[in-house]
Coordinates of C-alpha atoms in Angstrom, one line a residue:
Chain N
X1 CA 0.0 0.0 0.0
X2 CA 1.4 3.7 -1.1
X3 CA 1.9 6.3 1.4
X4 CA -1.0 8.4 -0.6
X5 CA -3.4 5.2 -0.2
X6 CA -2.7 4.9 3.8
X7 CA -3.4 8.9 3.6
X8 CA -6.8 8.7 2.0
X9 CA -7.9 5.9 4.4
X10 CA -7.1 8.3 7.2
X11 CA -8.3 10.9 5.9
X12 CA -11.9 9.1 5.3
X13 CA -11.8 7.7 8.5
X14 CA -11.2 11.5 10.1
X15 CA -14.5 12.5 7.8
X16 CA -16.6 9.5 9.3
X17 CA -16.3 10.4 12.8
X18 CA -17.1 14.0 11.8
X19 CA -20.5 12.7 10.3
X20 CA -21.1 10.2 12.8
X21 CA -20.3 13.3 15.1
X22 CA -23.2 15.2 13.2
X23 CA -25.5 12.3 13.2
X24 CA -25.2 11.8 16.7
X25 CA -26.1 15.5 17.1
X26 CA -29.1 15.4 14.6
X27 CA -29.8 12.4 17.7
X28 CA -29.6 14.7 20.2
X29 CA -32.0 17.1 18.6
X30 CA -34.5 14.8 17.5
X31 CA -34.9 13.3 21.3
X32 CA -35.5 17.0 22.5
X33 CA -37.7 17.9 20.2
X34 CA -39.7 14.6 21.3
X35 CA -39.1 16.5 24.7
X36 CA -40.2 19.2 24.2
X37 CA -43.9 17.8 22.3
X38 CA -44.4 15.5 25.3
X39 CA -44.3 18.6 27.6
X40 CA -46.5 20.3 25.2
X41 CA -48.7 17.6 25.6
X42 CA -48.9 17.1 29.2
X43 CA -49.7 20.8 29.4
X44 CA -52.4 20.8 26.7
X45 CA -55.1 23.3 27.4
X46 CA -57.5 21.3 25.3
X47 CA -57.4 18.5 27.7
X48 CA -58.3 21.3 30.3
X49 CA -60.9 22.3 28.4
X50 CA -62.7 19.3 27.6
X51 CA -62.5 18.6 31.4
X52 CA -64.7 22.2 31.8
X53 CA -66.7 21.4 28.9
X54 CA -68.1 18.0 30.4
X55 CA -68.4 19.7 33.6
X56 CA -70.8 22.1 32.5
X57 CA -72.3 19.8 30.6
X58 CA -73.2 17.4 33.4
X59 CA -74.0 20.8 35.5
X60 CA -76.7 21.8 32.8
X61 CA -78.2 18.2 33.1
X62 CA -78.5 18.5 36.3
X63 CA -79.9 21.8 36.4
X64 CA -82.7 20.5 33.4
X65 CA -83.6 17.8 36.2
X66 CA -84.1 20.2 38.6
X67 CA -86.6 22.3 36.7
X68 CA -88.3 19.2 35.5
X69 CA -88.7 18.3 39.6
X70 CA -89.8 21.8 40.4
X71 CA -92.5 22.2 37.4
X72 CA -93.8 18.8 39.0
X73 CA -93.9 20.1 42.3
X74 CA -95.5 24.0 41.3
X75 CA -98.3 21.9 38.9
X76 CA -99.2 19.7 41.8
X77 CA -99.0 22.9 44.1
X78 CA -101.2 24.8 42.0
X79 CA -103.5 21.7 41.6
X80 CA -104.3 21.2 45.1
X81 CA -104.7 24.6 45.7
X82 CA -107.5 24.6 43.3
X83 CA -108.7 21.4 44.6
X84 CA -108.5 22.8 48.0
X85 CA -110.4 25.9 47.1
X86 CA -113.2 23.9 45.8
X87 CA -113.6 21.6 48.3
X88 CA -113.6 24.0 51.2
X89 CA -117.0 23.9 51.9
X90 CA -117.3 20.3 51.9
X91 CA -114.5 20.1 54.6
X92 CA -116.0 23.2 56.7
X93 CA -119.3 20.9 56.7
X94 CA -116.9 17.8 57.6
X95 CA -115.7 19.5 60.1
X96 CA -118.3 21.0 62.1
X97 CA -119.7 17.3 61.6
X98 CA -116.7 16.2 63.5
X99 CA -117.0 18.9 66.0
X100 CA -120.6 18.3 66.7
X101 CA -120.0 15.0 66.8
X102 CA -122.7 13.7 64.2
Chain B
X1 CA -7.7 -0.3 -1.8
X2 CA -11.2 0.5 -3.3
X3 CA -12.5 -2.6 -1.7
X4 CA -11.3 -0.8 2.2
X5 CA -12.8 2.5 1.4
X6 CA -16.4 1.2 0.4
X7 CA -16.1 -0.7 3.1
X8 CA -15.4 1.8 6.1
X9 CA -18.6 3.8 3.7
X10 CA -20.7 0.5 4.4
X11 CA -19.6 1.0 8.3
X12 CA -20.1 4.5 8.8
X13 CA -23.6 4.6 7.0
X14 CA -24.7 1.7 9.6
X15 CA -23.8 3.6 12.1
X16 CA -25.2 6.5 11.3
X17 CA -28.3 5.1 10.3
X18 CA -28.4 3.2 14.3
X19 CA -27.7 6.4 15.5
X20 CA -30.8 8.1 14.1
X21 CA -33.0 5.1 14.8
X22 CA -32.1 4.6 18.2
X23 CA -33.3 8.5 18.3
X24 CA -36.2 8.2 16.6
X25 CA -37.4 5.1 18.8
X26 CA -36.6 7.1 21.8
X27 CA -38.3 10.3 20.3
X28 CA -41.4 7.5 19.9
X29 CA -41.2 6.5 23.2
X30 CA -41.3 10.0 25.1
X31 CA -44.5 11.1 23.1
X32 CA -45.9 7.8 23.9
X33 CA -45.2 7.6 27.4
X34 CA -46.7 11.6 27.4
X35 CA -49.9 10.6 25.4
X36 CA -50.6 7.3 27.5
X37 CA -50.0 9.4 30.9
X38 CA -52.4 12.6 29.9
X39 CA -54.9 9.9 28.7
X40 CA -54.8 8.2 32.1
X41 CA -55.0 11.8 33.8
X42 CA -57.9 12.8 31.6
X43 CA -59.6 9.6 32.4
X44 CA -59.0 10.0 35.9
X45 CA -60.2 13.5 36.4
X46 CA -63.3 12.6 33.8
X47 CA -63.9 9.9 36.6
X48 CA -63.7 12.1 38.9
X49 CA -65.7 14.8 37.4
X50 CA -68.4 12.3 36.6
X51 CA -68.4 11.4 40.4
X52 CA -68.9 14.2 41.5
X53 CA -71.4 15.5 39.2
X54 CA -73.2 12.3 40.6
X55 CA -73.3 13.4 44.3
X56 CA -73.9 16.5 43.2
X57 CA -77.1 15.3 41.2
X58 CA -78.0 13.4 44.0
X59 CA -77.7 16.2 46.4
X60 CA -79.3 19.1 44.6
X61 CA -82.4 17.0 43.3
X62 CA -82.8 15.5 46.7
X63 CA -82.8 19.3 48.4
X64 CA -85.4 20.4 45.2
X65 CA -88.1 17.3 46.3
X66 CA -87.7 18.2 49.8
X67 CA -88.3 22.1 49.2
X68 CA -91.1 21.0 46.9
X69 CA -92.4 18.8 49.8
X70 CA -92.2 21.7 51.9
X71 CA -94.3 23.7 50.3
X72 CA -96.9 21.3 49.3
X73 CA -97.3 20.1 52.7
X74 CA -97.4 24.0 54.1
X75 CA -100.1 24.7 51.8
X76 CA -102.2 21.8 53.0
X77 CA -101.6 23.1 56.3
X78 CA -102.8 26.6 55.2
X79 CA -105.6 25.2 53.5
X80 CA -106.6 23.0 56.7
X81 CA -106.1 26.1 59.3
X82 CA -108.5 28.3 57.2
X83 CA -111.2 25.4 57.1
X84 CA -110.4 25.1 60.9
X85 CA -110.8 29.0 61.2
X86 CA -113.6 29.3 59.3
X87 CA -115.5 26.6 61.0
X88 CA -114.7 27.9 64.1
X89 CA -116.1 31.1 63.1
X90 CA -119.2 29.0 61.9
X91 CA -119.5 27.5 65.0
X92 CA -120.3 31.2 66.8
X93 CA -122.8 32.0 64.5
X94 CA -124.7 29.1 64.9
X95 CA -124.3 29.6 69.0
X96 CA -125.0 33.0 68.4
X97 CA -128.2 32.2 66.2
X98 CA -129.0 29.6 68.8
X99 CA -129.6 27.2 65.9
X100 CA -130.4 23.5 66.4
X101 CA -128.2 21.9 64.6
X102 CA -125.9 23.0 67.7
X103 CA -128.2 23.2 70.5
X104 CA -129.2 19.9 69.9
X105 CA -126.5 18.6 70.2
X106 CA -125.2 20.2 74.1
X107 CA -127.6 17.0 75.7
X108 CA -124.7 14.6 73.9
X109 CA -121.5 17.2 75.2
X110 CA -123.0 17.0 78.6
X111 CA -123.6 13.4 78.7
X112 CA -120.2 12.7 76.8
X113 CA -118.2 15.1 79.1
X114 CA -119.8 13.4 82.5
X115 CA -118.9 10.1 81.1
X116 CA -115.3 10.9 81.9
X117 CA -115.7 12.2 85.1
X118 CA -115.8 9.6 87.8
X119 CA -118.8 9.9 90.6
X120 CA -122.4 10.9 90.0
X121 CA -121.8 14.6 91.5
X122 CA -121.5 16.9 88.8
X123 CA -121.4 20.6 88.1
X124 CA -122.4 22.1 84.6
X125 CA -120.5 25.7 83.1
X126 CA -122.7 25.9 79.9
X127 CA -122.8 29.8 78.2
X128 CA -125.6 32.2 79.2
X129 CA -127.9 31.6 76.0
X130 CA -127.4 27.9 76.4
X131 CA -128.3 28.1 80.0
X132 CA -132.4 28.2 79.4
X133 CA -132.3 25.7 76.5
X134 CA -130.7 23.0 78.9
X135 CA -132.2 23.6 82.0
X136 CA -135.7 22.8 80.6
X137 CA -134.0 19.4 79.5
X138 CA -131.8 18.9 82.4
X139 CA -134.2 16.4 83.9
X140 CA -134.0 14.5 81.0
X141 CA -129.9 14.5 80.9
X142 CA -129.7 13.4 84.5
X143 CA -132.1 10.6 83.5
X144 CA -130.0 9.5 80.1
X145 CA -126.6 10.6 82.5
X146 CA -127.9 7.9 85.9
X147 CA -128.6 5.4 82.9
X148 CA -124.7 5.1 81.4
X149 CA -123.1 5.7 84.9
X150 CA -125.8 2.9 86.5
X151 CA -126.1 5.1 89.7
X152 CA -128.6 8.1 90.5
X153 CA -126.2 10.9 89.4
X154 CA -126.8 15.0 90.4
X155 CA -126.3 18.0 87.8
X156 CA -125.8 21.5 89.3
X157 CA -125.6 24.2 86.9
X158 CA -122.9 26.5 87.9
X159 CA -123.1 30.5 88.0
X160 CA -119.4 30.6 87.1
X161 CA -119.6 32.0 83.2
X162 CA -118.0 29.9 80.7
X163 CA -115.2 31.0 78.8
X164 CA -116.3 30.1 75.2
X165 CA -118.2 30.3 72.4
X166 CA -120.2 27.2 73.2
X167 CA -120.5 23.9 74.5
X168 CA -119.8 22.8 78.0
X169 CA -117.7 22.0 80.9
X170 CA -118.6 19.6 83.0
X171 CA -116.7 19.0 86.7
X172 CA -117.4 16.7 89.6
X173 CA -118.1 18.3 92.4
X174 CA -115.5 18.0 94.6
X175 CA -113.7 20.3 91.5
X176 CA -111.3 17.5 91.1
X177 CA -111.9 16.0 87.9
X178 CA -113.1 18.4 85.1
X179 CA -113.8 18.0 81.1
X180 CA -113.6 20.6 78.8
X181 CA -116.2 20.0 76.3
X182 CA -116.5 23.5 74.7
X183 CA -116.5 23.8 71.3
X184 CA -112.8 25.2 70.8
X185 CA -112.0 22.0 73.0
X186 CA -114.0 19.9 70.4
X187 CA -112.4 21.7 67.3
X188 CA -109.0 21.2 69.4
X189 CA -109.4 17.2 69.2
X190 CA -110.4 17.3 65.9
X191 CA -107.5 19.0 64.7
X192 CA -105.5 16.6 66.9
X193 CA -107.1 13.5 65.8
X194 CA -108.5 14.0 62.2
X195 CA -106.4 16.0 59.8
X196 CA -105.8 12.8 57.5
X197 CA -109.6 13.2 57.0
X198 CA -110.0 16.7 56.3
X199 CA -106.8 16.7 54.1
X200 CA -108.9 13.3 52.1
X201 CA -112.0 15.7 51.9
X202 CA -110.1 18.8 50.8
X203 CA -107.1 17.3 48.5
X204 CA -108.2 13.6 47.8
X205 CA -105.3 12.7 50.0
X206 CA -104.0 12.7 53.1
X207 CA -101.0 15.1 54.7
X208 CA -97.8 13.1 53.9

């Protein structure tokens, strides 16, 4: 082998490590960029925000059940009221039944 | 010599090519492990939101039935009191008018109210317009009275003035024993013992 050859392999070999050197910084980069995006991820305000949007969501259900209870409760308020008003006399006669003991 | 420098070329691209890959698999990995760990957060806090949306469903529909209760069972109660007011009010006009669908019915209170008394010595508070219309049948109440007690009872009617709209009080002599039979007394009881009914006749059901 001629002195130039033995040159050349060195100086190829002195070029490899350079851009195994590179590669192993394009590595480097690549892993914290994955970095990075995983932290983006865990932080993602979407994921915050679906947790407020099924909150309310459930919230408004609840609130829908509620009204449906109380719109129950005000039509059998205002039914008895009307059935009380119209059966007043009949329980005014029951009780002075009662009272007179007949 | 050619041979040597392809070769190290074959070598170094390897390498490089590992080195990238290794990176890339790592890169991979890290998102992964970031996705697979918000996924588990988000299910947990969705669990968690769910849960407590739950108690809080339970909670705030319980408190809305109860406060709907409430307020149906205070207007029965209104509803009851004015009959009850209204037949008290009834009840003094009919003393007042001295009508018989009351006055014939003071023989039964005395009777009634003497029933409860032990011994056959009884006094009589009855209210001045009353006083006439039962002394003309007093006779006749002793006689019905010595019949459920099985003994030859006595009736005084009292001076004292009786503290009522109508009906009567009824003591035993001796003052010990006493039963008030007036007609708050009576309206008393029946608000004690008969609201169920009234709340039937009024609502078609009874106070819950």
């Amino acid at each position: 082998m001629a002195i130039e050859d033995i040159r050349n392999i060195v100086k190829k070999e002195r070029d490899s490590e350079e851009e195994i050197q590179r590669a192993k910084e394009e590595a480097e980069r690549i892993v914290e960029e994955a970095k990075t995006e995983a932290k983006k991820i865990m932080n993602d305000v979407e994921d915050q925000r679906y947790l407020n949007a099924l909150l309310e969501t459930e919230m408004k259900k609840i609130e829908e059940k509620k009204k449906a209870i109380e719109k129950e409760f005000a039509e059998e308020f205002a039914n008895l009221k009307e059935r009380g008003g119209n059966n007043m006399e009949k329980a005014i006669a029951y009780v002075l039944k009662l009272v007179l003991g007949e | 010599m050619e041979n040597l420098k392809s070769q190290l070329d074959f070598i170094k691209e390897v390498e490089i090519k590992e080195i990238i890959d290794e990176a890339k698999t790592k890169a991979a990995a890290e998102i992964n492990e970031a996705r697979a760990k918000i996924e588990q957060i988000k299910k947990k806090e969705t669990t968690e939101i769910l849960k407590k949306a739950q108690e809080a469903e339970q909670r705030e529909l319980e408190a809305t039935r109860i406060e709907g209760k409430r307020k149906v069972t205070n207007l029965k109660f209104q509803v009851i009191e004015s009959v009850l007011s209204s037949s008290l009010a009834r009840l003094k006009e009919m003393v007042e008018k001295e009508a018989p669908s009351y006055r014939n019915h003071l023989e039964e209170f005395i009777i009634e109210a003497a029933k409860r008394i032990d011994g056959w010595e009884f006094e009589l508070i009855i209210g001045s317009k009353d006083a006439a219309f039962v002394k003309k049948r007093l006779k006749r109440v002793v006689d019905a009275l010595s019949t459920v007690k099985g003994v030859v009872v006595s009736l005084k009617m009292s001076d004292e003035p009786l503290r009522s709209i109508g009906g009567v009080v009824v003591r035993s002599s001796d003052h010990k024993e006493i039963f008030n039979d007036t007609l708050e007394a009576r309206l008393a009881r029946v608000r004690q013992e008969n609201l169920p009914e009234i709340s039937q006749v009024l609502f078609g059901d009874e106070i819950q």
